[in-house]
Short mmCIF file of C-alpha atoms in Angstrom, two decimals:
data_model
loop_
_atom_site.label_atom_id
_atom_site.label_comp_id
_atom_site.label_asym_id
_atom_site.label_seq_id
_atom_site.Cartn_x
_atom_site.Cartn_y
_atom_site.Cartn_z
CA UNK A 28 -41.65 30.02 -26.52
CA UNK A 29 -45.63 31.25 -24.45
CA UNK A 30 -44.93 27.96 -22.49
CA UNK A 31 -41.32 27.57 -21.33
CA UNK A 32 -40.17 24.64 -21.89
CA UNK A 33 -39.62 21.59 -19.31
CA UNK A 34 -36.30 20.37 -17.97
CA UNK A 35 -37.06 17.35 -20.24
CA UNK A 36 -36.68 18.87 -23.49
CA UNK A 37 -33.41 21.07 -22.67
CA UNK A 38 -31.48 18.09 -21.43
CA UNK A 39 -30.38 15.59 -24.28
CA UNK A 40 -32.00 12.53 -24.13
CA UNK A 41 -28.39 10.83 -24.07
CA UNK A 42 -26.84 13.10 -21.30
CA UNK A 43 -24.81 11.98 -18.35
CA UNK A 44 -26.68 13.08 -15.47
CA UNK A 45 -29.20 11.38 -17.18
CA UNK A 46 -27.69 7.65 -17.34
CA UNK A 47 -26.63 9.01 -13.92
CA UNK A 48 -30.29 9.22 -12.53
CA UNK A 49 -31.12 5.82 -13.99
CA UNK A 50 -28.27 4.17 -12.61
CA UNK A 51 -28.45 5.55 -8.83
CA UNK A 52 -32.26 5.24 -8.60
CA UNK A 53 -31.51 1.24 -9.41
CA UNK A 54 -29.11 0.09 -6.45
CA UNK A 55 -29.39 0.29 -3.30
CA UNK A 56 -28.40 2.71 -0.96
CA UNK A 57 -29.44 0.76 2.46
CA UNK A 58 -25.88 1.28 3.47
CA UNK A 59 -25.73 4.85 2.95
CA UNK A 60 -28.77 5.23 4.84
CA UNK A 61 -27.95 3.99 8.19
CA UNK A 62 -25.48 6.61 8.14
CA UNK A 63 -28.18 8.72 9.13
CA UNK A 64 -30.12 9.09 12.39
CA UNK A 65 -34.02 8.41 12.29
CA UNK A 66 -34.96 11.09 14.70
CA UNK A 67 -33.46 14.71 14.73
CA UNK A 68 -34.69 17.68 11.41
CA UNK A 69 -34.42 16.78 7.75
CA UNK A 70 -31.83 16.38 5.75
CA UNK A 71 -31.09 16.98 2.23
CA UNK A 72 -31.63 13.37 0.45
CA UNK A 73 -28.58 11.02 0.17
CA UNK A 74 -30.28 9.77 -3.12
CA UNK A 75 -30.13 13.57 -4.15
CA UNK A 76 -26.76 14.89 -2.48
CA UNK A 77 -24.77 10.86 -3.95
CA UNK A 78 -26.46 11.66 -7.53
CA UNK A 79 -24.90 15.50 -7.37
CA UNK A 80 -21.35 14.19 -6.11
CA UNK A 81 -21.11 11.51 -8.95
CA UNK A 82 -22.42 13.82 -12.06
CA UNK A 83 -20.21 16.74 -10.61
CA UNK A 84 -16.90 14.43 -10.42
CA UNK A 85 -17.75 12.92 -14.25
CA UNK A 86 -18.10 17.04 -14.75
CA UNK A 87 -14.73 17.62 -13.30
CA UNK A 88 -15.99 19.54 -10.80
CA UNK A 89 -14.22 18.07 -7.33
CA UNK A 90 -15.01 22.20 -5.08
CA UNK A 91 -17.96 21.53 -2.58
CA UNK A 92 -18.10 25.38 -3.43
CA UNK A 93 -18.40 24.70 -6.76
CA UNK A 94 -21.39 22.22 -6.46
CA UNK A 95 -22.93 24.22 -4.84
CA UNK A 96 -23.26 26.78 -6.93
CA UNK A 97 -23.95 24.49 -9.81
CA UNK A 98 -27.04 23.07 -8.22
CA UNK A 99 -28.40 26.89 -8.57
CA UNK A 100 -27.03 27.42 -12.08
CA UNK A 101 -26.89 24.43 -14.42
CA UNK A 102 -29.83 22.93 -15.65
CA UNK A 103 -28.22 19.17 -16.03
CA UNK A 104 -27.74 19.47 -11.94
CA UNK A 105 -31.26 21.01 -11.25
CA UNK A 106 -34.90 19.59 -11.72
CA UNK A 107 -38.19 18.52 -11.13
CA UNK A 108 -39.70 15.48 -9.71
CA UNK A 109 -37.38 11.96 -9.84
CA UNK A 110 -36.16 13.02 -13.20
CA UNK A 111 -33.31 15.21 -12.27
CA UNK A 112 -30.50 15.45 -9.89
CA UNK A 113 -31.45 18.03 -6.97
CA UNK A 114 -34.41 18.06 -7.21
CA UNK A 115 -35.06 22.09 -6.38
CA UNK A 116 -32.74 21.12 -3.94
CA UNK A 117 -29.56 24.40 -2.99
CA UNK A 118 -27.37 22.61 -0.76
CA UNK A 119 -24.72 24.46 0.93
CA UNK A 120 -20.30 23.13 0.86
CA UNK A 121 -20.70 22.38 4.41
CA UNK A 122 -23.47 19.90 3.35
CA UNK A 123 -21.76 18.58 0.71
CA UNK A 124 -18.60 18.34 2.26
CA UNK A 125 -19.72 16.74 5.85
CA UNK A 126 -21.70 14.04 3.30
CA UNK A 127 -18.33 12.80 1.16
CA UNK A 128 -16.30 13.09 4.13
CA UNK A 129 -18.34 11.74 7.48
CA UNK A 130 -21.68 9.91 5.71
CA UNK A 131 -20.77 8.68 2.45
CA UNK A 132 -17.17 7.49 3.27
CA UNK A 133 -18.46 3.92 5.21
CA UNK A 134 -20.68 3.32 2.18
CA UNK A 135 -18.87 4.17 -0.53
CA UNK A 136 -17.73 0.39 -1.34
CA UNK A 137 -21.07 -0.81 -1.01
CA UNK A 138 -21.91 1.60 -3.78
CA UNK A 139 -19.47 1.31 -5.95
CA UNK A 140 -20.21 -2.97 -5.51
CA UNK A 141 -23.98 -2.26 -6.52
CA UNK A 142 -23.30 -0.90 -9.30
CA UNK A 143 -20.16 -3.51 -10.89
CA UNK A 144 -23.17 -5.49 -10.19
CA UNK A 145 -26.36 -3.46 -11.79
CA UNK A 146 -23.32 -3.56 -15.18
CA UNK A 147 -22.93 -7.14 -15.22
CA UNK A 148 -26.30 -7.93 -15.43
CA UNK A 149 -26.94 -5.04 -17.70
CA UNK A 150 -24.23 -7.24 -20.14
CA UNK A 151 -21.47 -4.67 -19.68
CA UNK A 152 -18.74 -6.44 -17.67
CA UNK A 153 -17.86 -9.49 -16.14
CA UNK A 154 -16.80 -10.01 -12.81
CA UNK A 155 -15.54 -13.18 -14.04
CA UNK A 156 -12.49 -12.72 -15.67
CA UNK A 157 -10.78 -9.72 -15.04
CA UNK A 158 -7.50 -7.45 -16.30
CA UNK A 159 -5.39 -6.33 -13.61
CA UNK A 160 -2.38 -3.10 -12.72
CA UNK A 161 -1.89 -1.09 -10.16
CA UNK A 162 -0.93 2.73 -10.23
CA UNK A 163 1.04 5.06 -7.54
CA UNK A 164 -1.02 7.76 -6.42
CA UNK A 165 1.02 10.94 -4.35
CA UNK A 166 -0.91 10.96 -1.26
CA UNK A 167 -1.47 15.14 -0.07
CA UNK A 168 1.78 14.86 2.61
CA UNK A 169 4.51 16.84 3.54
CA UNK A 170 7.83 15.25 1.46
CA UNK A 171 9.75 16.13 3.94
CA UNK A 172 8.61 14.96 7.35
CA UNK A 173 9.44 11.33 6.52
CA UNK A 174 10.80 7.76 8.67
CA UNK A 175 13.01 5.78 7.48
CA UNK A 176 13.21 2.00 8.93
CA UNK A 177 17.47 2.17 8.28
CA UNK A 178 17.42 5.48 9.65
CA UNK A 179 15.97 3.68 13.30
CA UNK A 180 17.94 1.09 13.25
CA UNK A 181 21.08 3.05 12.19
CA UNK A 182 19.97 5.65 15.74
CA UNK A 183 19.46 2.48 18.46
CA UNK A 184 23.31 1.27 17.17
CA UNK A 185 24.41 4.38 18.17
CA UNK A 186 22.45 4.67 21.29
CA UNK A 187 24.15 0.71 21.88
CA UNK A 188 27.55 2.09 21.45
CA UNK A 189 27.37 4.85 23.22
CA UNK A 190 25.65 3.52 26.89
CA UNK A 191 28.64 1.12 25.99
CA UNK A 192 31.26 3.24 25.93
CA UNK A 193 30.16 5.05 28.98
CA UNK A 194 29.52 1.80 31.01
CA UNK A 195 33.10 0.89 30.59
CA UNK A 196 34.23 3.84 31.72
CA UNK A 197 32.41 3.57 34.62
CA UNK A 198 33.48 0.18 35.37
CA UNK A 199 37.23 1.73 35.11
CA UNK A 200 36.16 4.21 37.53
CA UNK A 201 33.60 1.93 40.33
CA UNK A 202 35.20 0.37 43.65
CA UNK A 203 34.36 -2.68 45.17
CA UNK A 204 31.03 -0.26 46.61
CA UNK A 205 29.52 0.63 43.82
CA UNK A 206 29.24 -3.20 42.56
CA UNK A 207 28.73 -2.35 39.21
CA UNK A 208 27.67 -6.05 36.85
CA UNK A 209 28.55 -6.12 33.40
CA UNK A 210 27.15 -4.44 30.26
CA UNK A 211 23.64 -4.58 29.41
CA UNK A 212 22.57 -6.89 27.09
CA UNK A 213 20.91 -5.11 24.11
CA UNK A 214 20.52 -7.55 21.31
CA UNK A 215 17.31 -6.62 21.59
CA UNK A 216 17.11 -2.90 22.89
CA UNK A 217 13.64 -1.26 24.39
CA UNK A 218 12.93 1.73 26.20
CA UNK A 219 13.04 -0.02 30.00
CA UNK A 220 16.56 -1.36 29.07
CA UNK A 221 17.91 2.01 28.58
CA UNK A 222 15.94 3.45 31.32
CA UNK A 223 17.48 1.15 33.85
CA UNK A 224 21.25 1.07 31.78
CA UNK A 225 20.78 5.40 32.88
CA UNK A 226 19.50 4.87 35.87
CA UNK A 227 22.72 2.83 36.94
CA UNK A 228 25.46 4.61 35.03
CA UNK A 229 23.71 8.12 36.89
CA UNK A 230 24.22 6.02 40.78
CA UNK A 231 27.50 5.50 40.04
CA UNK A 232 28.75 8.25 38.27
CA UNK A 233 27.11 10.42 40.58
CA UNK A 234 29.06 9.85 43.45
CA UNK A 235 32.60 10.57 41.86
CA UNK A 236 33.11 13.87 41.51
CA UNK A 237 36.67 13.77 39.96
CA UNK A 238 35.34 12.00 36.55
CA UNK A 239 36.41 13.30 33.06
CA UNK A 240 34.14 16.29 31.93
CA UNK A 241 33.44 14.96 28.28
CA UNK A 242 32.38 11.68 30.16
CA UNK A 243 29.77 13.82 31.86
CA UNK A 244 28.69 15.23 29.34
CA UNK A 245 28.06 12.63 27.31
CA UNK A 246 25.64 10.48 30.65
CA UNK A 247 23.66 14.02 30.98
CA UNK A 248 22.96 13.98 27.31
CA UNK A 249 22.19 10.01 27.60
CA UNK A 250 19.66 11.16 30.89
CA UNK A 251 17.97 13.48 29.03
CA UNK A 252 17.36 12.28 25.86
CA UNK A 253 17.90 8.56 25.19
CA UNK A 254 14.94 7.61 26.90
CA UNK A 255 12.65 9.32 25.33
CA UNK A 256 13.73 8.69 21.78
CA UNK A 257 14.05 5.28 22.49
CA UNK A 258 10.33 5.57 23.27
CA UNK A 259 10.02 7.51 20.06
CA UNK A 260 11.39 4.95 17.68
CA UNK A 261 8.93 2.42 19.49
CA UNK A 262 6.07 4.31 18.79
CA UNK A 263 7.28 4.75 14.97
CA UNK A 264 8.61 1.00 14.44
CA UNK A 265 4.63 0.31 15.35
CA UNK A 266 3.32 2.75 12.92
CA UNK A 267 6.37 1.52 10.85
CA UNK A 268 4.97 -2.45 10.60
CA UNK A 269 6.44 -4.12 7.99
CA UNK A 270 6.65 -1.05 5.58
CA UNK A 271 10.40 0.83 5.40
CA UNK A 272 9.20 4.14 5.37
CA UNK A 273 6.56 6.72 6.13
CA UNK A 274 5.79 10.42 5.91
CA UNK A 275 4.24 12.03 9.40
CA UNK A 276 1.87 14.04 7.62
CA UNK A 277 -0.04 11.18 6.79
CA UNK A 278 1.42 7.53 8.46
CA UNK A 279 -0.53 5.10 6.00
CA UNK A 280 1.24 6.81 2.94
CA UNK A 281 4.89 4.83 1.79
CA UNK A 282 7.99 6.84 0.33
CA UNK A 283 7.85 4.95 -3.56
CA UNK A 284 9.25 5.77 -6.64
CA UNK A 285 6.89 7.77 -8.74
CA UNK A 286 7.59 9.12 -12.57
CA UNK A 287 4.99 11.83 -12.77
CA UNK A 288 8.44 14.00 -13.49
CA UNK A 289 9.35 15.48 -17.30
CA UNK A 290 12.94 13.42 -16.71
CA UNK A 291 11.27 10.33 -15.78
CA UNK A 292 13.92 9.31 -13.49
CA UNK A 293 11.59 8.86 -10.41
CA UNK A 294 10.78 10.93 -7.46
CA UNK A 295 10.39 9.20 -3.92
CA UNK A 296 7.52 10.98 -2.37
CA UNK A 297 4.84 9.82 -0.27
CA UNK A 298 2.27 7.31 -1.86
CA UNK A 299 -0.11 4.58 -2.33
CA UNK A 300 -0.49 1.76 -4.67
CA UNK A 301 -3.30 1.47 -6.29
CA UNK A 302 -4.34 -2.11 -6.81
CA UNK A 303 -7.57 -1.60 -9.90
CA UNK A 304 -9.10 -5.02 -12.55
CA UNK A 305 -11.30 -3.72 -15.54
CA UNK A 306 -13.76 -5.74 -17.99
CA UNK A 307 -14.31 -3.98 -20.69
CA UNK A 308 -13.00 -0.56 -19.18
CA UNK A 309 -14.56 -0.44 -16.13
CA UNK A 310 -13.69 -0.53 -13.29
CA UNK A 311 -14.44 -3.89 -10.95
CA UNK A 312 -11.85 -4.40 -7.96
CA UNK A 313 -10.07 -1.61 -6.82
CA UNK A 314 -7.59 -1.59 -3.21
CA UNK A 315 -5.24 0.29 -1.90
CA UNK A 316 -1.78 -0.75 -0.68
CA UNK A 317 1.55 0.40 1.32
CA UNK A 318 3.50 -2.56 -0.21
CA UNK A 319 5.26 0.15 -2.93
CA UNK A 320 5.79 -3.39 -5.20
CA UNK A 321 2.39 -5.45 -7.52
CA UNK A 322 4.36 -8.58 -6.89
CA UNK A 323 3.02 -8.41 -3.05
CA UNK A 324 -0.66 -6.90 -3.71
CA UNK A 325 -2.20 -9.82 -5.01
CA UNK A 326 -3.10 -11.82 -2.72
CA UNK A 327 -4.45 -8.73 -0.39
CA UNK A 328 -6.65 -7.39 -3.39
CA UNK A 329 -8.12 -11.16 -4.24
CA UNK A 330 -9.10 -11.76 -0.68
CA UNK A 331 -10.61 -7.68 -0.89
CA UNK A 332 -12.51 -9.20 -4.46
CA UNK A 333 -14.07 -12.09 -2.38
CA UNK A 334 -15.32 -10.25 -0.14
CA UNK A 335 -16.91 -8.38 -2.00
CA UNK A 336 -18.70 -10.85 -4.85
CA UNK A 337 -18.34 -13.75 -2.43
CA UNK A 338 -16.36 -16.01 -5.25
CA UNK A 339 -13.58 -16.18 -6.63
CA UNK A 340 -12.43 -14.74 -10.33
CA UNK A 341 -12.51 -17.27 -13.39
CA UNK A 342 -9.09 -15.91 -15.14
CA UNK A 343 -7.06 -12.67 -14.68
CA UNK A 344 -4.65 -11.51 -17.08
CA UNK A 345 -1.62 -9.15 -15.57
CA UNK A 346 1.41 -8.18 -16.79
CA UNK A 347 4.95 -9.46 -15.53
CA UNK A 348 4.82 -7.63 -12.53
CA UNK A 349 2.86 -10.07 -10.54
CA UNK A 350 4.70 -12.82 -12.08
CA UNK A 351 6.04 -14.80 -9.24
CA UNK A 352 6.04 -18.19 -7.48
CA UNK A 353 4.34 -17.34 -4.92
CA UNK A 354 1.39 -15.75 -7.18
CA UNK A 355 1.18 -18.66 -9.25
CA UNK A 356 0.67 -20.76 -6.38
CA UNK A 357 -1.66 -18.90 -4.41
CA UNK A 358 -3.91 -18.65 -8.63
CA UNK A 359 -3.54 -22.22 -8.82
CA UNK A 360 -5.36 -23.08 -4.90
CA UNK A 361 -8.06 -20.87 -6.11
CA UNK A 362 -8.43 -22.14 -9.15
CA UNK A 363 -7.71 -19.00 -11.42
CA UNK A 364 -6.43 -19.01 -15.09
CA UNK A 365 -3.95 -16.97 -14.32
CA UNK A 366 -2.14 -14.73 -18.00
CA UNK A 367 0.44 -13.55 -15.89
CA UNK A 368 3.97 -13.21 -17.67
CA UNK A 369 7.34 -13.85 -15.54
CA UNK A 370 9.89 -11.38 -15.35
CA UNK A 371 12.32 -12.67 -17.68
CA UNK A 372 9.71 -13.57 -20.02
CA UNK A 373 10.05 -11.25 -22.82
CA UNK A 374 14.29 -11.71 -22.98
CA UNK A 375 13.95 -15.15 -23.12
CA UNK A 376 13.03 -14.94 -26.62
CA UNK A 377 15.47 -13.36 -28.39
CA UNK A 378 18.64 -15.52 -28.75
CA UNK A 379 21.52 -13.17 -27.40
CA UNK A 380 19.84 -12.97 -23.87
CA UNK A 381 19.94 -17.20 -24.22
CA UNK A 382 23.53 -17.04 -25.38
CA UNK A 383 24.40 -14.69 -22.68
CA UNK A 384 22.88 -17.01 -20.18
CA UNK A 385 23.96 -20.82 -21.53
CA UNK A 386 23.54 -22.36 -17.85
CA UNK A 387 20.13 -20.74 -16.34
CA UNK A 388 18.45 -23.17 -14.48
CA UNK A 389 15.51 -23.21 -17.14
CA UNK A 390 18.58 -25.18 -19.79
CA UNK A 391 19.38 -27.70 -17.13
CA UNK A 392 18.50 -31.33 -18.09
CA UNK A 393 17.25 -33.71 -15.54
CA UNK A 394 18.04 -37.68 -15.23
CA UNK A 395 15.10 -39.12 -13.37
CA UNK A 396 17.26 -43.00 -13.13
CA UNK A 397 20.79 -41.31 -11.64
CA UNK A 398 18.64 -38.05 -10.06
CA UNK A 399 21.08 -35.89 -11.01
CA UNK A 400 21.19 -32.51 -13.75
CA UNK A 401 23.14 -32.16 -17.03
CA UNK A 402 24.42 -29.10 -17.95
CA UNK A 403 23.85 -27.63 -21.48
CA UNK A 404 26.91 -28.90 -22.40
CA UNK A 405 26.61 -32.24 -21.38
CA UNK A 406 28.78 -32.54 -18.32
CA UNK A 407 27.13 -34.13 -15.31
CA UNK A 408 26.11 -31.90 -11.99
CA UNK A 409 27.21 -32.58 -8.52
CA UNK A 410 24.78 -31.89 -5.95
CA UNK A 411 26.14 -29.15 -3.51
CA UNK A 412 23.36 -28.81 -1.37
CA UNK A 413 19.99 -26.78 -0.26
CA UNK A 414 19.67 -23.42 -0.40
CA UNK A 415 16.02 -21.81 1.10
CA UNK A 416 16.21 -17.94 1.52
CA UNK A 417 12.48 -16.06 2.84
CA UNK A 418 10.94 -13.62 0.75
CA UNK A 419 9.23 -10.21 2.30
CA UNK A 420 5.78 -11.92 2.73
CA UNK A 421 7.55 -15.10 4.67
CA UNK A 422 7.29 -17.58 2.07
CA UNK A 423 10.03 -20.18 1.54
CA UNK A 424 12.16 -19.99 -1.31
CA UNK A 425 14.20 -22.51 -3.08
CA UNK A 426 16.35 -21.25 -5.73
CA UNK A 427 17.69 -22.72 -9.10
CA UNK A 428 14.94 -25.47 -9.29
CA UNK A 429 14.98 -27.08 -5.64
CA UNK A 430 18.74 -27.45 -5.94
CA UNK A 431 22.17 -25.51 -5.86
CA UNK A 432 23.95 -27.10 -8.56
CA UNK A 433 27.50 -27.01 -9.74
CA UNK A 434 29.27 -28.10 -13.22
CA UNK A 435 32.38 -31.08 -12.95
CA UNK A 436 34.67 -32.04 -15.86
CA UNK A 437 33.62 -35.89 -16.07
CA UNK A 438 37.08 -37.50 -17.23
#
């Protein structure tokens, strides 16, 4: 011990900090460098900060203050020259927070893609054949400050009925001079229509002295609250978009059913649907969705993959949660081999299910010459008509093997 040991001797050859150091040294960090100004005082090197942050997360250290302490106390963070992580730099917690919250935010996706391509070049994963699944992650949002689309629709209906009721009363007490027209058309309600209606009601009823006190109180409440309420509902509907709910403290989060409690009965909480594709247990692609159903996230997830790597997949394996006619059609158009079960695949492997549903659409035989179907009992089926419905994503769906059929007795 006459000469103190070097850090290279103290850190095991197969330690994670060496792997992180080598990987980050091997990838391009141009997107991260672009987040820094070229003028001004010198900053901590972004490559060093990225190494500290990644190794901290691998070691389950997420607190900026704990990361700050680790850069001073842990031999795995402290290092000299290019061999180790912090290179004798001691960034404080403010620097670490600013780095991951501002500098790294827009560059993280590109860095992730660089790491994936590096692992693919090393033969550790495939970016052409992946396994995909989703998980719901609870948002850091208030569970009780929520907005529901159905609640907005219900409140709008109440406004329509109340305005129509007051309008009918105004017509009953109006004179020829007031010339109150027919009730306004509230097929589509808006802030302008409500304000115009309220102004006309006040113009007619405001002149009357002997109007009903309850009706006068209702008109006062309507005048004070309804225009502002409709304006608020319009803003909320703009935030909702195609969703049915969102959290006021995190508008991007949608209320989804989570199963994290001990009873496993599911709880509605603000969350995100994270779609993840893996290869050899490495994450190859990820995407965030506000839609709670995995079925409707596959198209966006594949688009994210193509934007990241500039090409399409060769094959994808997923569970029955992704099995739908729309997804099968999409994968076929993209020429992606789909190993995706449909929802009833497992049940249809059992005889008990087939006995309970002997006349399901897949049990019907189509007679090409006669252009008709034959049921399992051997009876000819009479054509009734087409029933076309639309899915939540706008796809036209024709159930029952493109035709809705019924069995009739053949005498």
